[in-house]
Short mmCIF file of C-alpha atoms in Angstrom, two decimals:
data_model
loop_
_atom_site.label_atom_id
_atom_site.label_comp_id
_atom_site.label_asym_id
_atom_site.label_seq_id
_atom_site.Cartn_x
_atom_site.Cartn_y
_atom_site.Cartn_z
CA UNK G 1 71.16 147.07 23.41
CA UNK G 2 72.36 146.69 19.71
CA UNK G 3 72.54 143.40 18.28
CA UNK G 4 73.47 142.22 14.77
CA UNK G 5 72.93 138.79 14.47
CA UNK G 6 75.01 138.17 10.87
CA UNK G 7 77.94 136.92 11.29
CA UNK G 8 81.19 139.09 10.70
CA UNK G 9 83.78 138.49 8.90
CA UNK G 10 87.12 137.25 10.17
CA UNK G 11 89.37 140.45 9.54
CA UNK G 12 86.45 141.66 11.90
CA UNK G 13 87.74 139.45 14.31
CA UNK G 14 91.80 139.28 14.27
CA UNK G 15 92.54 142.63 15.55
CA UNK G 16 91.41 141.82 18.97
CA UNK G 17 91.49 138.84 20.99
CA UNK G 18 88.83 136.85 22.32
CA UNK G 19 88.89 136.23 25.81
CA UNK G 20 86.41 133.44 27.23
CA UNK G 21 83.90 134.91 29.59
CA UNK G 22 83.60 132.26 32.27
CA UNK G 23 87.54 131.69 32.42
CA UNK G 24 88.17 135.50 34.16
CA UNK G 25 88.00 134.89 36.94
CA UNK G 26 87.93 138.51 38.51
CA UNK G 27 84.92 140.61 39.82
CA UNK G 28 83.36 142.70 37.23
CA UNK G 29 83.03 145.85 38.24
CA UNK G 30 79.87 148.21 37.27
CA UNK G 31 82.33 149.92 34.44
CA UNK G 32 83.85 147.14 32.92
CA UNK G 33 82.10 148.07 29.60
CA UNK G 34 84.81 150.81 29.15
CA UNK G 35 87.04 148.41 29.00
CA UNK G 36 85.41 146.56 26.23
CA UNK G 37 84.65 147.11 23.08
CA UNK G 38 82.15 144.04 21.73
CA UNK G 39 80.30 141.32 23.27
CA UNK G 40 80.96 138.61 21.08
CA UNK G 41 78.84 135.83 20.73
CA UNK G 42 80.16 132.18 19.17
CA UNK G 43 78.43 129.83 18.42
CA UNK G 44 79.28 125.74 17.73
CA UNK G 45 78.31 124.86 15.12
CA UNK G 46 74.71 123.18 14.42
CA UNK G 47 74.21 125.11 17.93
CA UNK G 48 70.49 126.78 18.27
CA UNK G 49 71.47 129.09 20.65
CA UNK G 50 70.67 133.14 19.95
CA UNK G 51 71.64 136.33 21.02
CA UNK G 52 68.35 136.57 23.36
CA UNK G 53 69.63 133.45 24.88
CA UNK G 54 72.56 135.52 26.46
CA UNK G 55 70.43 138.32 27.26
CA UNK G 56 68.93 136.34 30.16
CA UNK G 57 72.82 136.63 31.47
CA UNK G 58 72.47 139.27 34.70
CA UNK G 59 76.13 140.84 33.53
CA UNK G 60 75.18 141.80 29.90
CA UNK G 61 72.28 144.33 30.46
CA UNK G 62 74.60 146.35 32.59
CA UNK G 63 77.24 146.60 30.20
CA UNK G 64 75.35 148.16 27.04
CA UNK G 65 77.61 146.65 24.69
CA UNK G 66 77.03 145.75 21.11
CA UNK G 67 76.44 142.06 20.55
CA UNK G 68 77.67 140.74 17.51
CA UNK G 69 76.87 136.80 16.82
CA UNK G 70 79.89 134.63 14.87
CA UNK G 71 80.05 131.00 14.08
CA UNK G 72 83.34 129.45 15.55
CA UNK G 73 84.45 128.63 11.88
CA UNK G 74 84.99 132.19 11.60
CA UNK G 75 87.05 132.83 14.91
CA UNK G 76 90.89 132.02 14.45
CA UNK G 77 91.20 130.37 18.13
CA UNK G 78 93.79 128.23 19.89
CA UNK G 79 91.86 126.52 22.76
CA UNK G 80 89.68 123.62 23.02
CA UNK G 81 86.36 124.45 22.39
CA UNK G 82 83.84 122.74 23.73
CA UNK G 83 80.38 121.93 21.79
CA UNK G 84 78.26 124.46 23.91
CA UNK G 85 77.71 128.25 22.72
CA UNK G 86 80.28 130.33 24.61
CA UNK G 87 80.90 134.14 24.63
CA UNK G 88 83.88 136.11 24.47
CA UNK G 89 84.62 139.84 25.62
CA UNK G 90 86.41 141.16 22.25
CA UNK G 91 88.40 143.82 23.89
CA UNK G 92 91.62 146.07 23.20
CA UNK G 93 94.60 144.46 24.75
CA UNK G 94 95.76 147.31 26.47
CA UNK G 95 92.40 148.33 27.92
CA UNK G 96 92.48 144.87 29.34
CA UNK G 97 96.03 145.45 31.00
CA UNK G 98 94.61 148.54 32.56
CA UNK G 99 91.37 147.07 33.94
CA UNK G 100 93.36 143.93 35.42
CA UNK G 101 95.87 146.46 36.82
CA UNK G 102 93.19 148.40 38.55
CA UNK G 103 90.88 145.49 39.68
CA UNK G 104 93.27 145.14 42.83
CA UNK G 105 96.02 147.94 42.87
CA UNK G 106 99.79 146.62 43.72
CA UNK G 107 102.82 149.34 43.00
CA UNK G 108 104.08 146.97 40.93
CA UNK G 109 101.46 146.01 38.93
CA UNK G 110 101.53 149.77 38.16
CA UNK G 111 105.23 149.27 37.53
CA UNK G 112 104.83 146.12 34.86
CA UNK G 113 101.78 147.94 33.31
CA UNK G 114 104.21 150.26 30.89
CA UNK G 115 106.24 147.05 29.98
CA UNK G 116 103.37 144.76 29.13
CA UNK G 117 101.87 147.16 27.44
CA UNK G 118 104.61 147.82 25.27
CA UNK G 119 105.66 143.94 24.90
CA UNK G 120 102.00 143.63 23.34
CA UNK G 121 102.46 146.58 20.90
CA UNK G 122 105.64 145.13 19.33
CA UNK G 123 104.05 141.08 19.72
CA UNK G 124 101.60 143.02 17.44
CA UNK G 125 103.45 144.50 15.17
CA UNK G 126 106.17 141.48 14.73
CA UNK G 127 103.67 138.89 14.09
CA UNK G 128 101.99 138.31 10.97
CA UNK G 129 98.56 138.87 10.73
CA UNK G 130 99.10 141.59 14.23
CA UNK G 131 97.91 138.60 16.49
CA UNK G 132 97.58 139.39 20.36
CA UNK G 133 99.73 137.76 22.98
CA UNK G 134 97.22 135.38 25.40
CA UNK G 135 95.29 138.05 27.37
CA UNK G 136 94.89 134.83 30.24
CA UNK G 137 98.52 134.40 30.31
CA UNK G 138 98.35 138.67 31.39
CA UNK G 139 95.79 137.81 33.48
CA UNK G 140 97.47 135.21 35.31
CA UNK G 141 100.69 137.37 35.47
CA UNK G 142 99.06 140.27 37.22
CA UNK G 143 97.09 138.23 39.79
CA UNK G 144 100.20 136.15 40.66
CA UNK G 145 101.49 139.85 41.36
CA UNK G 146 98.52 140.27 43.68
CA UNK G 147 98.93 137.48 45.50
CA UNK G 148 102.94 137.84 45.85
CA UNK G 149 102.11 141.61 47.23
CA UNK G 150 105.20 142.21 49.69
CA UNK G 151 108.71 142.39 48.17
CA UNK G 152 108.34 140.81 45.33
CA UNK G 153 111.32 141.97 43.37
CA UNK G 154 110.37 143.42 39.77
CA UNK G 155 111.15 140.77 37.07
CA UNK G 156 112.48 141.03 33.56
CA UNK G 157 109.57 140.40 31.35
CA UNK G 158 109.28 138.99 28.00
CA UNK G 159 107.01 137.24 25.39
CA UNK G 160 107.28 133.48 24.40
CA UNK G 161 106.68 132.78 20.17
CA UNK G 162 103.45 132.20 21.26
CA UNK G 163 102.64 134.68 22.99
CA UNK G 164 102.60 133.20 26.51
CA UNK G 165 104.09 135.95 29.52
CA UNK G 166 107.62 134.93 30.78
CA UNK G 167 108.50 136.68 34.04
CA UNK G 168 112.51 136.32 35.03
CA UNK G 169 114.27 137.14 38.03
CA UNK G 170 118.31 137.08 38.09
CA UNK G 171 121.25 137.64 40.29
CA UNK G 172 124.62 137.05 39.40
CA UNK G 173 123.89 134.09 36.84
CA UNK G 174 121.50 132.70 39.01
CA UNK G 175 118.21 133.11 38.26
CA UNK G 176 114.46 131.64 38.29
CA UNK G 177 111.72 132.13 35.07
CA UNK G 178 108.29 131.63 35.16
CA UNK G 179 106.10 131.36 32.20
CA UNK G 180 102.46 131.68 32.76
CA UNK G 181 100.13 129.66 30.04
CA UNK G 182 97.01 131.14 30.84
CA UNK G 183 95.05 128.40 32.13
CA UNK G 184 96.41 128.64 35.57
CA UNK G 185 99.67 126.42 35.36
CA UNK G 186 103.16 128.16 35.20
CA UNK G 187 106.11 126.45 33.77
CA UNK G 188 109.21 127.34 36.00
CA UNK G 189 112.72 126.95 35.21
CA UNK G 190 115.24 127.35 37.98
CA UNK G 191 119.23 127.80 37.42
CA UNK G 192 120.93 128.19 41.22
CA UNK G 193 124.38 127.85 42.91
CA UNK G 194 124.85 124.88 44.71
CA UNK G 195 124.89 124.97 47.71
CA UNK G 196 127.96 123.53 48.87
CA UNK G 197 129.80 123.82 45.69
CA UNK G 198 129.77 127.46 44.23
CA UNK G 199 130.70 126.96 40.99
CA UNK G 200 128.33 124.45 40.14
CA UNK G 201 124.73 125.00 39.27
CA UNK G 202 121.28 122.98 39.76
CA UNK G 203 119.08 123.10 37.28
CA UNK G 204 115.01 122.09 37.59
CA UNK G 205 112.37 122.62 35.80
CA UNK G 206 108.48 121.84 35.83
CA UNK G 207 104.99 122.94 35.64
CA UNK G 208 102.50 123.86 38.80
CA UNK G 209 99.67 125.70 39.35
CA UNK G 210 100.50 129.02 40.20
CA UNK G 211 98.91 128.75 43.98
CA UNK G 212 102.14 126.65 44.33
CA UNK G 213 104.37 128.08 42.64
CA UNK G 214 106.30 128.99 46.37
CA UNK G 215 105.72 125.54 47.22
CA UNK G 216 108.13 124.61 44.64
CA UNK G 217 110.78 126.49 45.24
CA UNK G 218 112.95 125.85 48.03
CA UNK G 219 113.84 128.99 50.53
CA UNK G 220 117.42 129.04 49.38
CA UNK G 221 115.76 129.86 45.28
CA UNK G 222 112.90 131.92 46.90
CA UNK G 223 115.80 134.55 47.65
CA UNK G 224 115.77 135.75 43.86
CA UNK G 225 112.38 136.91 43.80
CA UNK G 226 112.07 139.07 47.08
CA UNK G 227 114.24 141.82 48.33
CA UNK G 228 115.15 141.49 51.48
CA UNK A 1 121.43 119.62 1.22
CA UNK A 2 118.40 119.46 3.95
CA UNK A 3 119.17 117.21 6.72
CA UNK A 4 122.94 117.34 6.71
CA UNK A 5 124.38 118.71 9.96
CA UNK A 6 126.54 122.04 9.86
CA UNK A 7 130.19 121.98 10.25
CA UNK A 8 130.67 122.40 14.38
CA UNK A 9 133.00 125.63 13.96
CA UNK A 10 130.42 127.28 11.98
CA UNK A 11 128.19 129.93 14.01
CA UNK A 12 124.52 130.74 13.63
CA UNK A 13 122.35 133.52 13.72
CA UNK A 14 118.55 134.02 16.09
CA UNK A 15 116.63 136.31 14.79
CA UNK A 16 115.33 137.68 18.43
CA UNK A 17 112.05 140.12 18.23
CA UNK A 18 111.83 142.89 20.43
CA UNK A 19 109.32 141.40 22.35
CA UNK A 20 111.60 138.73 23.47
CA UNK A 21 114.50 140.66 24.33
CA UNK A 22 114.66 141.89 27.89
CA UNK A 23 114.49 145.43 29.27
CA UNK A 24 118.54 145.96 27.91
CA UNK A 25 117.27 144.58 24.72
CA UNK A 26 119.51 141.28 25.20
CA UNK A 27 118.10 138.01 24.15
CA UNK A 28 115.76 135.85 27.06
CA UNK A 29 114.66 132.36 26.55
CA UNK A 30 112.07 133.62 24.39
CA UNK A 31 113.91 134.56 21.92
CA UNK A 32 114.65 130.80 21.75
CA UNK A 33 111.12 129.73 22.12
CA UNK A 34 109.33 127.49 19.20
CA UNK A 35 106.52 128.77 17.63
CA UNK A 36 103.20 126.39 17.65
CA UNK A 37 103.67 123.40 15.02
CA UNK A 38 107.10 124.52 14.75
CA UNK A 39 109.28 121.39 14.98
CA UNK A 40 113.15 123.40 14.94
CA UNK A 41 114.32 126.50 15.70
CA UNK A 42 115.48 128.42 12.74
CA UNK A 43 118.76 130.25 12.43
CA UNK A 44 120.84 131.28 9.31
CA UNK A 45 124.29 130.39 8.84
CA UNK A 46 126.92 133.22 8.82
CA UNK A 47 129.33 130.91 6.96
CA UNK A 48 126.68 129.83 4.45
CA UNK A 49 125.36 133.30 3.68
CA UNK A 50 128.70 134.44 1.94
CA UNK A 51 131.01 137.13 2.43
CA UNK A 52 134.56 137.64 2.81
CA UNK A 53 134.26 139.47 6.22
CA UNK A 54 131.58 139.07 10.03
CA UNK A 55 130.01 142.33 8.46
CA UNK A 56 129.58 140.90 5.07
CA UNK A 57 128.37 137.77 6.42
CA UNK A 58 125.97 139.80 8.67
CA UNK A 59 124.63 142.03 5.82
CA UNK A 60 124.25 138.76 3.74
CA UNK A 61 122.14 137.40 6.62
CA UNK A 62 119.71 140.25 6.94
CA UNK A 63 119.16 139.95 3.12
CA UNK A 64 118.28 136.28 3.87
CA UNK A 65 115.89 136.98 6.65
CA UNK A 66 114.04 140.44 4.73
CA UNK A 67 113.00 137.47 2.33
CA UNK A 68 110.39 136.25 5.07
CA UNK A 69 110.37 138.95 7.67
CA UNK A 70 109.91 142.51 8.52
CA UNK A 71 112.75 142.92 10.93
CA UNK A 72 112.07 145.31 13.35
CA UNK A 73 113.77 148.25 14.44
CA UNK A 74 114.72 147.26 17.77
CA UNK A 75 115.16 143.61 17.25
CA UNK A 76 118.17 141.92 17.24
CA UNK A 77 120.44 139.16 15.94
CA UNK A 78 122.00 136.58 18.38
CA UNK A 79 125.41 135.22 17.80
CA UNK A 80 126.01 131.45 18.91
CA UNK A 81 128.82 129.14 18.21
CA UNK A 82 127.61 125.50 17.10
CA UNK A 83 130.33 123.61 19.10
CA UNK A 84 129.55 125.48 21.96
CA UNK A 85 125.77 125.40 21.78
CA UNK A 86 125.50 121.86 21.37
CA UNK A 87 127.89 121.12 23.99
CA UNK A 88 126.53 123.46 26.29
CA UNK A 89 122.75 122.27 26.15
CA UNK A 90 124.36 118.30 26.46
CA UNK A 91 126.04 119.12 29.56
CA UNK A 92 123.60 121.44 31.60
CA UNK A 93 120.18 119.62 30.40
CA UNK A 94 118.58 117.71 33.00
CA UNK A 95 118.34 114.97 30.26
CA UNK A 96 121.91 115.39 28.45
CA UNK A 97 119.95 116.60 25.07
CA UNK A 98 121.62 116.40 22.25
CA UNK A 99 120.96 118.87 19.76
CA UNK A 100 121.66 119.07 16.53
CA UNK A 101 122.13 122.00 13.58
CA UNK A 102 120.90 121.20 10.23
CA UNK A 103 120.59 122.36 6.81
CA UNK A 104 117.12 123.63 5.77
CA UNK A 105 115.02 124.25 3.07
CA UNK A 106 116.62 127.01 0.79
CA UNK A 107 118.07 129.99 0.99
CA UNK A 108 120.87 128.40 1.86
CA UNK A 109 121.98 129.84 4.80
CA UNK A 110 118.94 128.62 6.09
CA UNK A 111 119.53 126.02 9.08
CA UNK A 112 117.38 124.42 11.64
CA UNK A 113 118.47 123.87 15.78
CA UNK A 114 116.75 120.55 16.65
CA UNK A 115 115.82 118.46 19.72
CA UNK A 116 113.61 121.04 20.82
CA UNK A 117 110.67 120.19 22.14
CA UNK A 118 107.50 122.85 22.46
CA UNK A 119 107.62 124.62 25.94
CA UNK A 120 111.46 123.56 26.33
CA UNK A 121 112.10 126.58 28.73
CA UNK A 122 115.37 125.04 30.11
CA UNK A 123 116.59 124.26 26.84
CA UNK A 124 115.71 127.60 25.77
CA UNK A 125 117.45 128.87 28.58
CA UNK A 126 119.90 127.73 28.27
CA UNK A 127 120.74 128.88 24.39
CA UNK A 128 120.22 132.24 25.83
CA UNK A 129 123.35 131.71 27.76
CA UNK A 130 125.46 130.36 24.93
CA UNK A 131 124.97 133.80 22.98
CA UNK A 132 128.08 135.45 21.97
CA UNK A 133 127.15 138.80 20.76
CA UNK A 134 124.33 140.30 19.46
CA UNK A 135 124.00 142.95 16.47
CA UNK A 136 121.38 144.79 15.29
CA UNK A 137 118.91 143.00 13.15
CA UNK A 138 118.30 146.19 10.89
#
């Protein structure tokens, strides 16, 4: 396996987004190194950790990817990190799309595939230094998608400012958004008739994981997101 | 002068990205989404950016926003009425908010929407609704 073990510099690093290796939480399949371009390795700082100490991982060896070391002051990153070496997959957005899309095949994961892939190419181009939208918000969109499998109606999808998924399903004015952050938790929105009075709307909103996000929803808002 | 609250029968424009327009290319509530750190949402004035005539104003506008932007081929600028937005957002908010639209730091068409907090969605959703028209940002 190659390894460089100086540290790269940070236009090295904005092109492609870093996505933690112990938050996917998906099976990694024996060819997941097409997928990928670089195994990145950050460090915290003061850390003592090396390249060899990943090596002992039982996923890297299979994936014959370059390693390439960089301290944390040179990653431009979001989240929390905590004081322990971590490693990243640096891969292409849209190889990441199509690798989540095929992990567990749904029609309309197939369907959204085009769409996100295309949200991500202008999120690119409109922002300023051609940052990524989050890869984990993706992520959670497409497994929610799995787990949904049935008649899920196909939503409207857009891209928050910061580049979080937002998945919207509508019928005449009425009409239910979810945004997925990334770390599990969807914010929801929900704009319906009421019930007894037609021309009035309720309005909620919240956050949940998204194992519940059924549970929040009543059956009379779960109408606008299957067909029936 | 920054700080002082437009005139309520002025209207604003949204710059609205492509990737926050929906499948028809009309504005979501992401197009009304704050960026991180961002503490309003910024519009421009089509009063304030001069011109005897909508088009004018609109052409004046797009000057304004080429200062600080690239604007996109497919993006899009979102019409809303002051009046109406604020009124709108106090009446269907779960917690009556108020909003207000202020001057900003120059150009001067420059303005601010504020009362938005980050990860608003029903706030944001709700400015989606109060959009008038939409022209093309290019």
């Amino acid at each position: 396996m190659k390894t460089r073990t100086d540290s790269f510099e940070r236009s090295d690093v904005t092109p492609t987004e870093f996505v933690e290796f112990d938050r996917l939480n998906v099976h990694w399949p024996q060819n997941l190194g097409k997928y990928l371009e670089t195994l990145a390795l950050v460090t915290a700082s003061g850390s003592t950790a090396t390249v060899d100490y990943f090596r002992l991982s039982p996923v890297i060896p299979i994936l014959n990817l370059p390693v390439q070391e960089c301290p944390v002051s040179m990653v431009s990153w979001d989240a929390t990190l905590p004081s322990e070496p971590l490693m990243y997959w640096a891969t292409n957005p849209k190889y990441f799309v199509d690798f989540l899309s095929q992990d567990s095949p749904v029609p309309l994961k197939e369907k959204m595939k085009d769409r996100i892939n295309s949200l991500i190419r202008s999120f690119q181009i409109e922002s300023k230094n051609g940052e990524s939208p989050s890869l984990l918000s993706i992520r959670d969109f497409l497994q929610f998608l799995s787990l949904s499998e049935g008649d899920l109606i196909a939503p409207s999808l857009t891209l928050s400012a910061t580049g979080l998924i937002r998945a919207e399903w509508s019928q005449n004015r009425e009409r239910i958004i979810l945004q997925f952050r990334g770390d599990e938790d969807v914010d929801y929105v929900v704009f319906v008739h009421h019930p007894k009075h037609r021309n009035r709307y309720q309005r909620k909103s919240g956050r949940c994981s998204r194992y519940c996000i059924f549970e929040n929803l009543s059956r009379n808002e779960q109408r606008l997101l299957f067909s029936e | 002068m920054r700080g002082d609250p437009i005139p309520e029968n002025y209207n604003v424009a949204r710059y609205c990205g492509n990737s926050t327009l929906d499948e028809n290319g009309d504005p979501s509530s992401s197009s009304f989404s704050l960026r991180k750190g961002e503490t309003y949402l910024s519009v421009t004035c089509l009063e304030l950016a001069g011109g005897d005539s909508t088009l004018d104003q609109l052409n004046n506008v797009r000057i304004s926003l080429s200062q600080n932007l690239n604007l996109g081929a497919n993006a899009c600028l979102a019409i809303l009425g002051v009046e109406f937005l604020i009124k709108h957002v106090l009446s269907e908010s779960s917690d009556q908010r108020r909003l207000s639209v202020l001057h900003e730091p120059p150009p001067e068409p420059h303005c601010g929407i504020h009362n938005i907090k980050e990860d608003d969605m029903l706030v944001e959703a709700l400015l989606a609704e109060c959009v008038s028209v939409i022209h093309p940002a290019k």
